Coordinates of C-alpha atoms in Angstrom, one line a residue:
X1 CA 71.4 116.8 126.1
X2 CA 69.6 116.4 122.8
X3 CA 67.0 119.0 122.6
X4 CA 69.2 121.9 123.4
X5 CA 70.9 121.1 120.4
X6 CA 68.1 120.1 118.2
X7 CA 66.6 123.3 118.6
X8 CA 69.5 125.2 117.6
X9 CA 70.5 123.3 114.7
X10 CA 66.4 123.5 113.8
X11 CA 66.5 126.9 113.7
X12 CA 69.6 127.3 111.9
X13 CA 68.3 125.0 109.1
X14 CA 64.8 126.4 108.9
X15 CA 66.7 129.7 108.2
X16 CA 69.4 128.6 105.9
X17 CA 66.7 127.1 103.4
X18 CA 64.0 129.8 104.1
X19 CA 65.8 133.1 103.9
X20 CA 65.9 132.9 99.9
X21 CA 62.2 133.4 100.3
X22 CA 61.4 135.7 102.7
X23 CA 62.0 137.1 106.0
X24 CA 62.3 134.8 109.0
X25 CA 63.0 135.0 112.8
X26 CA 64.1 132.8 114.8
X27 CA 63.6 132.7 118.6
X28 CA 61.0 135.3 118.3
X29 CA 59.3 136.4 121.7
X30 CA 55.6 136.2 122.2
X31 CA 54.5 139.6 123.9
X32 CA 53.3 139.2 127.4
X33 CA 54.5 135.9 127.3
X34 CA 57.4 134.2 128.3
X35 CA 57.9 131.9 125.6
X36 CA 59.5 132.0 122.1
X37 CA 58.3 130.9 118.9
X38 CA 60.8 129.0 117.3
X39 CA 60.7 129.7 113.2
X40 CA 58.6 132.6 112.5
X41 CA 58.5 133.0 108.1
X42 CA 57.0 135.8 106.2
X43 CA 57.6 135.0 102.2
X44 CA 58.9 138.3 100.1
X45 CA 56.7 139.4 97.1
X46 CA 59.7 138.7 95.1
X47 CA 61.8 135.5 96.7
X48 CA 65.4 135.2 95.5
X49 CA 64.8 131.3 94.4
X50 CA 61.9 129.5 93.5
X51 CA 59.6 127.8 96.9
X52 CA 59.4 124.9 94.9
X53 CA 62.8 123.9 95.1
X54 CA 62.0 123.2 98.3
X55 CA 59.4 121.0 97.8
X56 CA 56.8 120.4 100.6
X57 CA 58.8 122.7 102.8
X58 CA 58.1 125.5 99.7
X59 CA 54.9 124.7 99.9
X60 CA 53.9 125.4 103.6
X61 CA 56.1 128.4 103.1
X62 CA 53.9 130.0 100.5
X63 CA 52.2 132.0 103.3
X64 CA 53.2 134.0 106.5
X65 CA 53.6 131.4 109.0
X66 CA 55.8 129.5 112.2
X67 CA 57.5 126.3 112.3
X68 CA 57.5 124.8 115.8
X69 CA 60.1 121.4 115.1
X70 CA 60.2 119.0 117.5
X71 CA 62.8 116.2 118.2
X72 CA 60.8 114.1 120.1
X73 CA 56.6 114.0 119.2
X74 CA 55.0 116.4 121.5
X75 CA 52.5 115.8 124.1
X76 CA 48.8 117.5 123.6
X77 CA 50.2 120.3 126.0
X78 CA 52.8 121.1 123.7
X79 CA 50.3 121.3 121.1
X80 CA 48.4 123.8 122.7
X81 CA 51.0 125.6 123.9
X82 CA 52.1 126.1 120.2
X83 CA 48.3 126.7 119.4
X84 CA 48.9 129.7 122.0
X85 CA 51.7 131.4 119.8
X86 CA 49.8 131.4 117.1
X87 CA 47.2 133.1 118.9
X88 CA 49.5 135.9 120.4
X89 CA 50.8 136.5 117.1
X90 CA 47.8 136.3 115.4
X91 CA 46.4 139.1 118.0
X92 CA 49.6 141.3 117.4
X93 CA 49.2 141.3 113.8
X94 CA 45.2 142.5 114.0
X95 CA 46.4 145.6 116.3
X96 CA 48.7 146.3 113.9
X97 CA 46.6 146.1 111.2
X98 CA 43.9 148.1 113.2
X99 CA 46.5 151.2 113.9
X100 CA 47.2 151.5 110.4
X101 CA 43.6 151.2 109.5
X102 CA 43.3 148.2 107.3
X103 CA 41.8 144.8 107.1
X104 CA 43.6 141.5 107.6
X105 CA 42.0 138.9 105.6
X106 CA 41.3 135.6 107.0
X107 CA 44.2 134.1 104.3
X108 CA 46.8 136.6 105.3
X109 CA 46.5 135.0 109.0
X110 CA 50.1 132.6 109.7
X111 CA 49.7 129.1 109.7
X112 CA 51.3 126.7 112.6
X113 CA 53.0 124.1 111.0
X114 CA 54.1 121.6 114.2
X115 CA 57.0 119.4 112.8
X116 CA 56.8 116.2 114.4
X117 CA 58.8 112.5 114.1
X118 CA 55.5 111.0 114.5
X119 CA 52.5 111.5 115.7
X120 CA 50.2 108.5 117.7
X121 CA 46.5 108.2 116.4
X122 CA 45.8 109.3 120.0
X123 CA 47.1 112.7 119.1
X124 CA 45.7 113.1 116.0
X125 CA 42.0 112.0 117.1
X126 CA 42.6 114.4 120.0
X127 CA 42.9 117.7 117.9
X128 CA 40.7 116.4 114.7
X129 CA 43.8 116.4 112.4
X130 CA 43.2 115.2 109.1
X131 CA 44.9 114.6 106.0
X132 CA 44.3 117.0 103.3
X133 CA 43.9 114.9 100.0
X134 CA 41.8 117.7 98.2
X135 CA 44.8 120.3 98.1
X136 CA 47.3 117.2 97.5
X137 CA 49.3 117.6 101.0
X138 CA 49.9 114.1 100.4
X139 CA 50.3 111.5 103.5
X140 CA 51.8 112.8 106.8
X141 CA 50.1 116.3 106.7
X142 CA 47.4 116.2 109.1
X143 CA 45.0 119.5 109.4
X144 CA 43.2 120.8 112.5
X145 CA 40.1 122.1 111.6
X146 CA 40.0 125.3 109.0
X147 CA 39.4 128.1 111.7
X148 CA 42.5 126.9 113.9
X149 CA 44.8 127.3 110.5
X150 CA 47.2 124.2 112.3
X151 CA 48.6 121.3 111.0
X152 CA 50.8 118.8 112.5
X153 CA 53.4 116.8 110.2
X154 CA 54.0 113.6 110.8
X155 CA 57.7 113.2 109.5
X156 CA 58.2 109.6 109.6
X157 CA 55.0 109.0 107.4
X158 CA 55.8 111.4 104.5
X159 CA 56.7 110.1 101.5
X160 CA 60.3 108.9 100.8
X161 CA 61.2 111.2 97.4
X162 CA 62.9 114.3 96.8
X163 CA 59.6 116.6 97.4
X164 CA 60.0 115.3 101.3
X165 CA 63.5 115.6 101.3
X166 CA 64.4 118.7 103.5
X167 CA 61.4 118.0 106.3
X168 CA 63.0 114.2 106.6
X169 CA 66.2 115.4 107.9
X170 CA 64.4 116.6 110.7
X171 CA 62.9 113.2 111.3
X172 CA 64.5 110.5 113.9
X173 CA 66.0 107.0 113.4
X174 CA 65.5 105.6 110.0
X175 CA 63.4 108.4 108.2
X176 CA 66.3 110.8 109.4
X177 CA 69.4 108.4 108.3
X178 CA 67.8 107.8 104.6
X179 CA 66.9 111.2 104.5
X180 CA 70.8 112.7 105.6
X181 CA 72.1 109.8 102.8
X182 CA 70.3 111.4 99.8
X183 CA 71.5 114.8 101.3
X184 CA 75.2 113.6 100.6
X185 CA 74.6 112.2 97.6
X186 CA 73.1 115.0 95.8
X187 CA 75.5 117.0 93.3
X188 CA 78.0 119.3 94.7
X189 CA 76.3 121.7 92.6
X190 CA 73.5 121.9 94.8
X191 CA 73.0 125.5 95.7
X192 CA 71.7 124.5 99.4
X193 CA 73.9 121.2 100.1
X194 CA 77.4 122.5 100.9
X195 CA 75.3 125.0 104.1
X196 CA 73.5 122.1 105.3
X197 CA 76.0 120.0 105.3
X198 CA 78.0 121.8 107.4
X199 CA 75.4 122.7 109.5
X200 CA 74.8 118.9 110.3
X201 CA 78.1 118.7 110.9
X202 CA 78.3 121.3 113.5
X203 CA 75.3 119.8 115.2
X204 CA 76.8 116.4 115.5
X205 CA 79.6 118.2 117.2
X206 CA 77.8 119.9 119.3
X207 CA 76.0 116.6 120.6
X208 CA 79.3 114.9 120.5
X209 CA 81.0 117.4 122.6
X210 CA 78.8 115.8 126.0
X211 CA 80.6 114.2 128.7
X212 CA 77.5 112.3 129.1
X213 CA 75.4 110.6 125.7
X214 CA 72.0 108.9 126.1
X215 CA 71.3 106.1 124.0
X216 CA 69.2 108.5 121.9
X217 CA 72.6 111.1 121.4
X218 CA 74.7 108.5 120.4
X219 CA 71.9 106.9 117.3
X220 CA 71.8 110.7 116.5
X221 CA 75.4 110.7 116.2
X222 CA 75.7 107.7 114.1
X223 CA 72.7 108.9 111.8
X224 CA 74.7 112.5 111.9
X225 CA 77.9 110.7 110.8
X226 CA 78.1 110.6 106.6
X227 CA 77.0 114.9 106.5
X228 CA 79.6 114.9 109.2
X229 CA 82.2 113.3 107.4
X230 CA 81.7 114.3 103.9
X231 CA 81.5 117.6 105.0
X232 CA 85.0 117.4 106.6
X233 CA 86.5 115.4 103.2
X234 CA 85.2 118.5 101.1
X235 CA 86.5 120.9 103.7
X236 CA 89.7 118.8 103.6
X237 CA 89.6 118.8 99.7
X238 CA 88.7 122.5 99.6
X239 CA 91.5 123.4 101.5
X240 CA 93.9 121.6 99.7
X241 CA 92.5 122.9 96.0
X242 CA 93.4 126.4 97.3
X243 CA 96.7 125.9 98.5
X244 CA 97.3 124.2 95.1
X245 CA 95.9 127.7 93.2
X246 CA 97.9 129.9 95.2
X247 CA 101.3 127.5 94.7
X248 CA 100.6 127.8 90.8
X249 CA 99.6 131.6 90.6
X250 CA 103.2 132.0 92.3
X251 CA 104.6 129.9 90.1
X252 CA 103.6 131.1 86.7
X253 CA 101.5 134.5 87.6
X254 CA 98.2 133.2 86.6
X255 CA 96.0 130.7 86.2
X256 CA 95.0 130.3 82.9
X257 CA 91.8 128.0 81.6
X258 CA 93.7 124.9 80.9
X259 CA 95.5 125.0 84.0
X260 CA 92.3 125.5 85.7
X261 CA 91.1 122.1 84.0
X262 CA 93.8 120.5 85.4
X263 CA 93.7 120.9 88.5
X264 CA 91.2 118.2 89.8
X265 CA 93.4 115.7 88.1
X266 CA 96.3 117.2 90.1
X267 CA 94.0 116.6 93.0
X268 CA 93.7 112.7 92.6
X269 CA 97.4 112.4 93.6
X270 CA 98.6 111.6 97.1
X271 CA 99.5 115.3 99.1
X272 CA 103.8 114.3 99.2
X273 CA 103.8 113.3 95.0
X274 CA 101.7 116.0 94.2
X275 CA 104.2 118.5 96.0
X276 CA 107.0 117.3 94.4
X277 CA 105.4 117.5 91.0
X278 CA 104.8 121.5 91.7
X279 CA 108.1 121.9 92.6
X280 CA 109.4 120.1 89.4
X281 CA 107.4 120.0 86.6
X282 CA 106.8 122.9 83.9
X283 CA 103.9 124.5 83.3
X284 CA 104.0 122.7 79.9
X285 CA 104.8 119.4 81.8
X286 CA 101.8 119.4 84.0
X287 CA 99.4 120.1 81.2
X288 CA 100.6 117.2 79.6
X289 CA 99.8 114.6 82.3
X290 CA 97.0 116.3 83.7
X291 CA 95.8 118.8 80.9
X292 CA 92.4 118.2 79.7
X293 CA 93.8 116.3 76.4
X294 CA 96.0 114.8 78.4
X295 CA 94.8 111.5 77.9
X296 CA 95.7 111.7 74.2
X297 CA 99.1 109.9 73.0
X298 CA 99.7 112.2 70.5
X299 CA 100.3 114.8 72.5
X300 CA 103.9 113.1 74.0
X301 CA 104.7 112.8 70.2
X302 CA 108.2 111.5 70.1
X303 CA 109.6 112.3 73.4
X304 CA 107.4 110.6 75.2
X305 CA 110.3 108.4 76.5
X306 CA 111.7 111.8 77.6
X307 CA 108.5 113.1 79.3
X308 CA 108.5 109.5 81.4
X309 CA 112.4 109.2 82.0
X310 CA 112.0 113.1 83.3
X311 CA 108.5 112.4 86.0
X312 CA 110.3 109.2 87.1
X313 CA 113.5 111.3 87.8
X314 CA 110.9 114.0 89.8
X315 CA 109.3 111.1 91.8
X316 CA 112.4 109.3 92.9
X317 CA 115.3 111.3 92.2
X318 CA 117.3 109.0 89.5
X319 CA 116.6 106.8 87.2
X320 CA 118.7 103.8 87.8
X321 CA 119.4 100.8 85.4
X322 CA 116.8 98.8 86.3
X323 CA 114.1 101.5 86.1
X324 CA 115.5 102.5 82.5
X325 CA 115.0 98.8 81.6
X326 CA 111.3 99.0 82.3
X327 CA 110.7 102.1 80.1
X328 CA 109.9 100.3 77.0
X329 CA 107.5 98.0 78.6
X330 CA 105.7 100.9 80.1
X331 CA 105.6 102.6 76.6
X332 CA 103.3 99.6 75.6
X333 CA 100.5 100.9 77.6
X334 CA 98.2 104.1 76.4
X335 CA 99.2 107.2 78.2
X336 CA 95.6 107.1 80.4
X337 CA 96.5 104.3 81.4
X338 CA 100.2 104.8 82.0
X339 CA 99.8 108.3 84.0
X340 CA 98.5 107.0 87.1
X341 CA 100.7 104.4 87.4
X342 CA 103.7 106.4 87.0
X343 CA 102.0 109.0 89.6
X344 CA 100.8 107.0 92.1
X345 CA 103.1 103.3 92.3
X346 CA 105.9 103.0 94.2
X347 CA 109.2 102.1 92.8
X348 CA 109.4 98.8 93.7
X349 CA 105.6 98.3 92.2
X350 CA 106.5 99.8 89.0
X351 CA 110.0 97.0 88.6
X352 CA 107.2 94.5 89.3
X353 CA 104.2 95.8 87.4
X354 CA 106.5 96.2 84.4
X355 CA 108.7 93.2 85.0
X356 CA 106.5 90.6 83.9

């Protein structure tokens, strides 16, 4: 079931980080042949975004070349058989270059870069792949020799930092779950994070979605799990930013930049007291509990007894004697503290918070 998937979701990612810099097919046949080369990149004289953000990946993308990722290491026939690709494209490209009558230097040839988990010493001996230390490839690239322009990457023995980051994911156990943490941890402002994270997700459904998991599908799954999930909790959290917009843009026409600041506070609050606080509360009201001074007690000035008395009555209809006894108390406390109390507690938590 797993490399069916994997391939896809492969594909999809190689694309999703490489397009910024270039052109790139997937899935691309091989004439007179009947197989497909999987990630075939050509970078643009002028990329939209820099190939170093991208790290080692940037790197091997500097020049023309295909990505052949593999979820399992590959056998020396699979090697070869990728070797063959390289060939046949390698071929079309000189005929093309001979009808139009112009050379193809040696360094515009593509590279094969083979994307591995691992890769045994066995294999490596095989094909004469060595590390590169001279052009600072670093540990876990291993070059055939020049002529073959081939390298195999040996995921699982790449550095652990954030130049590695993007080839890790494709890695398996442990290289693949560190590598998918520091993916969810980077900032939401991360250009390529939101994409990939969703296109994780989708892969984890798409393995989930067997009747029948090998052992192998269901550590995939678990090492799929945090993109999956904190790709549904920002979807979630998405969702329910917008529906807040749209109920305040009915409300009072626009959205203006301090009500715009506000919003994330609004955002803290359980769905059922945040609805009810729409419903009720003024425009002036909510930028004074969630406004982005809002933490300042001056702003309550002296009806700040008013301003609690009025979000209690919003929250739970009345405010009955013994609430109204407890006012004072919770008057005692600075209004950052205060706010999410009054927003959040119950009121039988409040009478016992501010009973003491």
């Amino acid at each position: 079931m797993t490399r069916q998937p994997h391939d896809q979701f492969a594909k999809q990612y190689l694309e999703e980080l490489l397009a910024p810099l270039g052109t790139i097919e997937t899935s691309r046949d091989v004439p007179s042949e009947v197989r497909q080369i999987d990630v075939c990149f050509t970078p643009a004289p002028s990329p939209f975004t820099e190939s170093s953000n991208l790290g080692l990946l940037g790197k091997m993308a500097a020049t023309t070349c295909l990505f052949e990722p593999f979820r399992n290491a590959p056998t020396p026939v699979e090697v070869r058989t990728c070797m063959s690709k390289l060939n046949s494209v390698e071929a079309e490209l000189l005929r093309k270059a001979r009808r139009e009558r112009r050379s193809l230097p040696e360094a515009d040839l593509p590279r094969l870069w083979i994307l591995s988990p691992s890769c045994s010493q066995r294999l490596l001996d095989g094909f004469c792949a060595k590390l590169n230390q001279s052009e600072n490839w670093g540990e876990g690239v291993y070059f055939l020799p020049e002529f073959q322009r081939t390298a195999l990457v040996a995921i699982n023995q790449l550095p652990v930092n954030q130049d590695t980051l993007w080839l890790r994911v494709l890695g398996k156990r442990r290289t693949q779950q560190q590598a998918i943490d520091e993916l969810v941890e980077l900032p939401q402002e991360n250009p390529r994070r939101r994409n990939i994270l969703e296109i994780l997700a989708n892969w984890r459904i798409n393995v989930g979605s067997s009747e029948t998991l090998s052992n192998a599908d269901r550590e995939l799954i678990m090492n799929l799990s945090p993109a999956y999930f904190k790709w549904r909790e920002e979807a979630v959290s998405e969702g329910r930013r917008q529906m807040v917009e749209n109920f305040l843009r009915v409300r009072f026409g626009e959205i203006d930049a301090e009500l715009e600041d506000a919003i994330a506070p609004m955002l803290q609050l359980p769905p059922e007291v945040l609805t009810r606080l729409l419903f009720s509360l003024s425009k002036q009201e909510l930028l004074l509990w969630f406004g982005e001074g809002s933490g300042q007690d001056l702003r309550l000035g002296e009806g700040r007894r008013e301003k609690v008395e009025n979000l209690l009555r919003v929250r739970f209809g009345e405010v009955d004697a013994e609430l109204a006894d407890k006012i004072a108390a919770m008057l005692q406390l600075p209004h950052k503290e205060l706010t999410p109390l009054l927003l959040t507690r119950s009121r039988e938590e409040l009478l016992e918070r501010f009973g003491r």
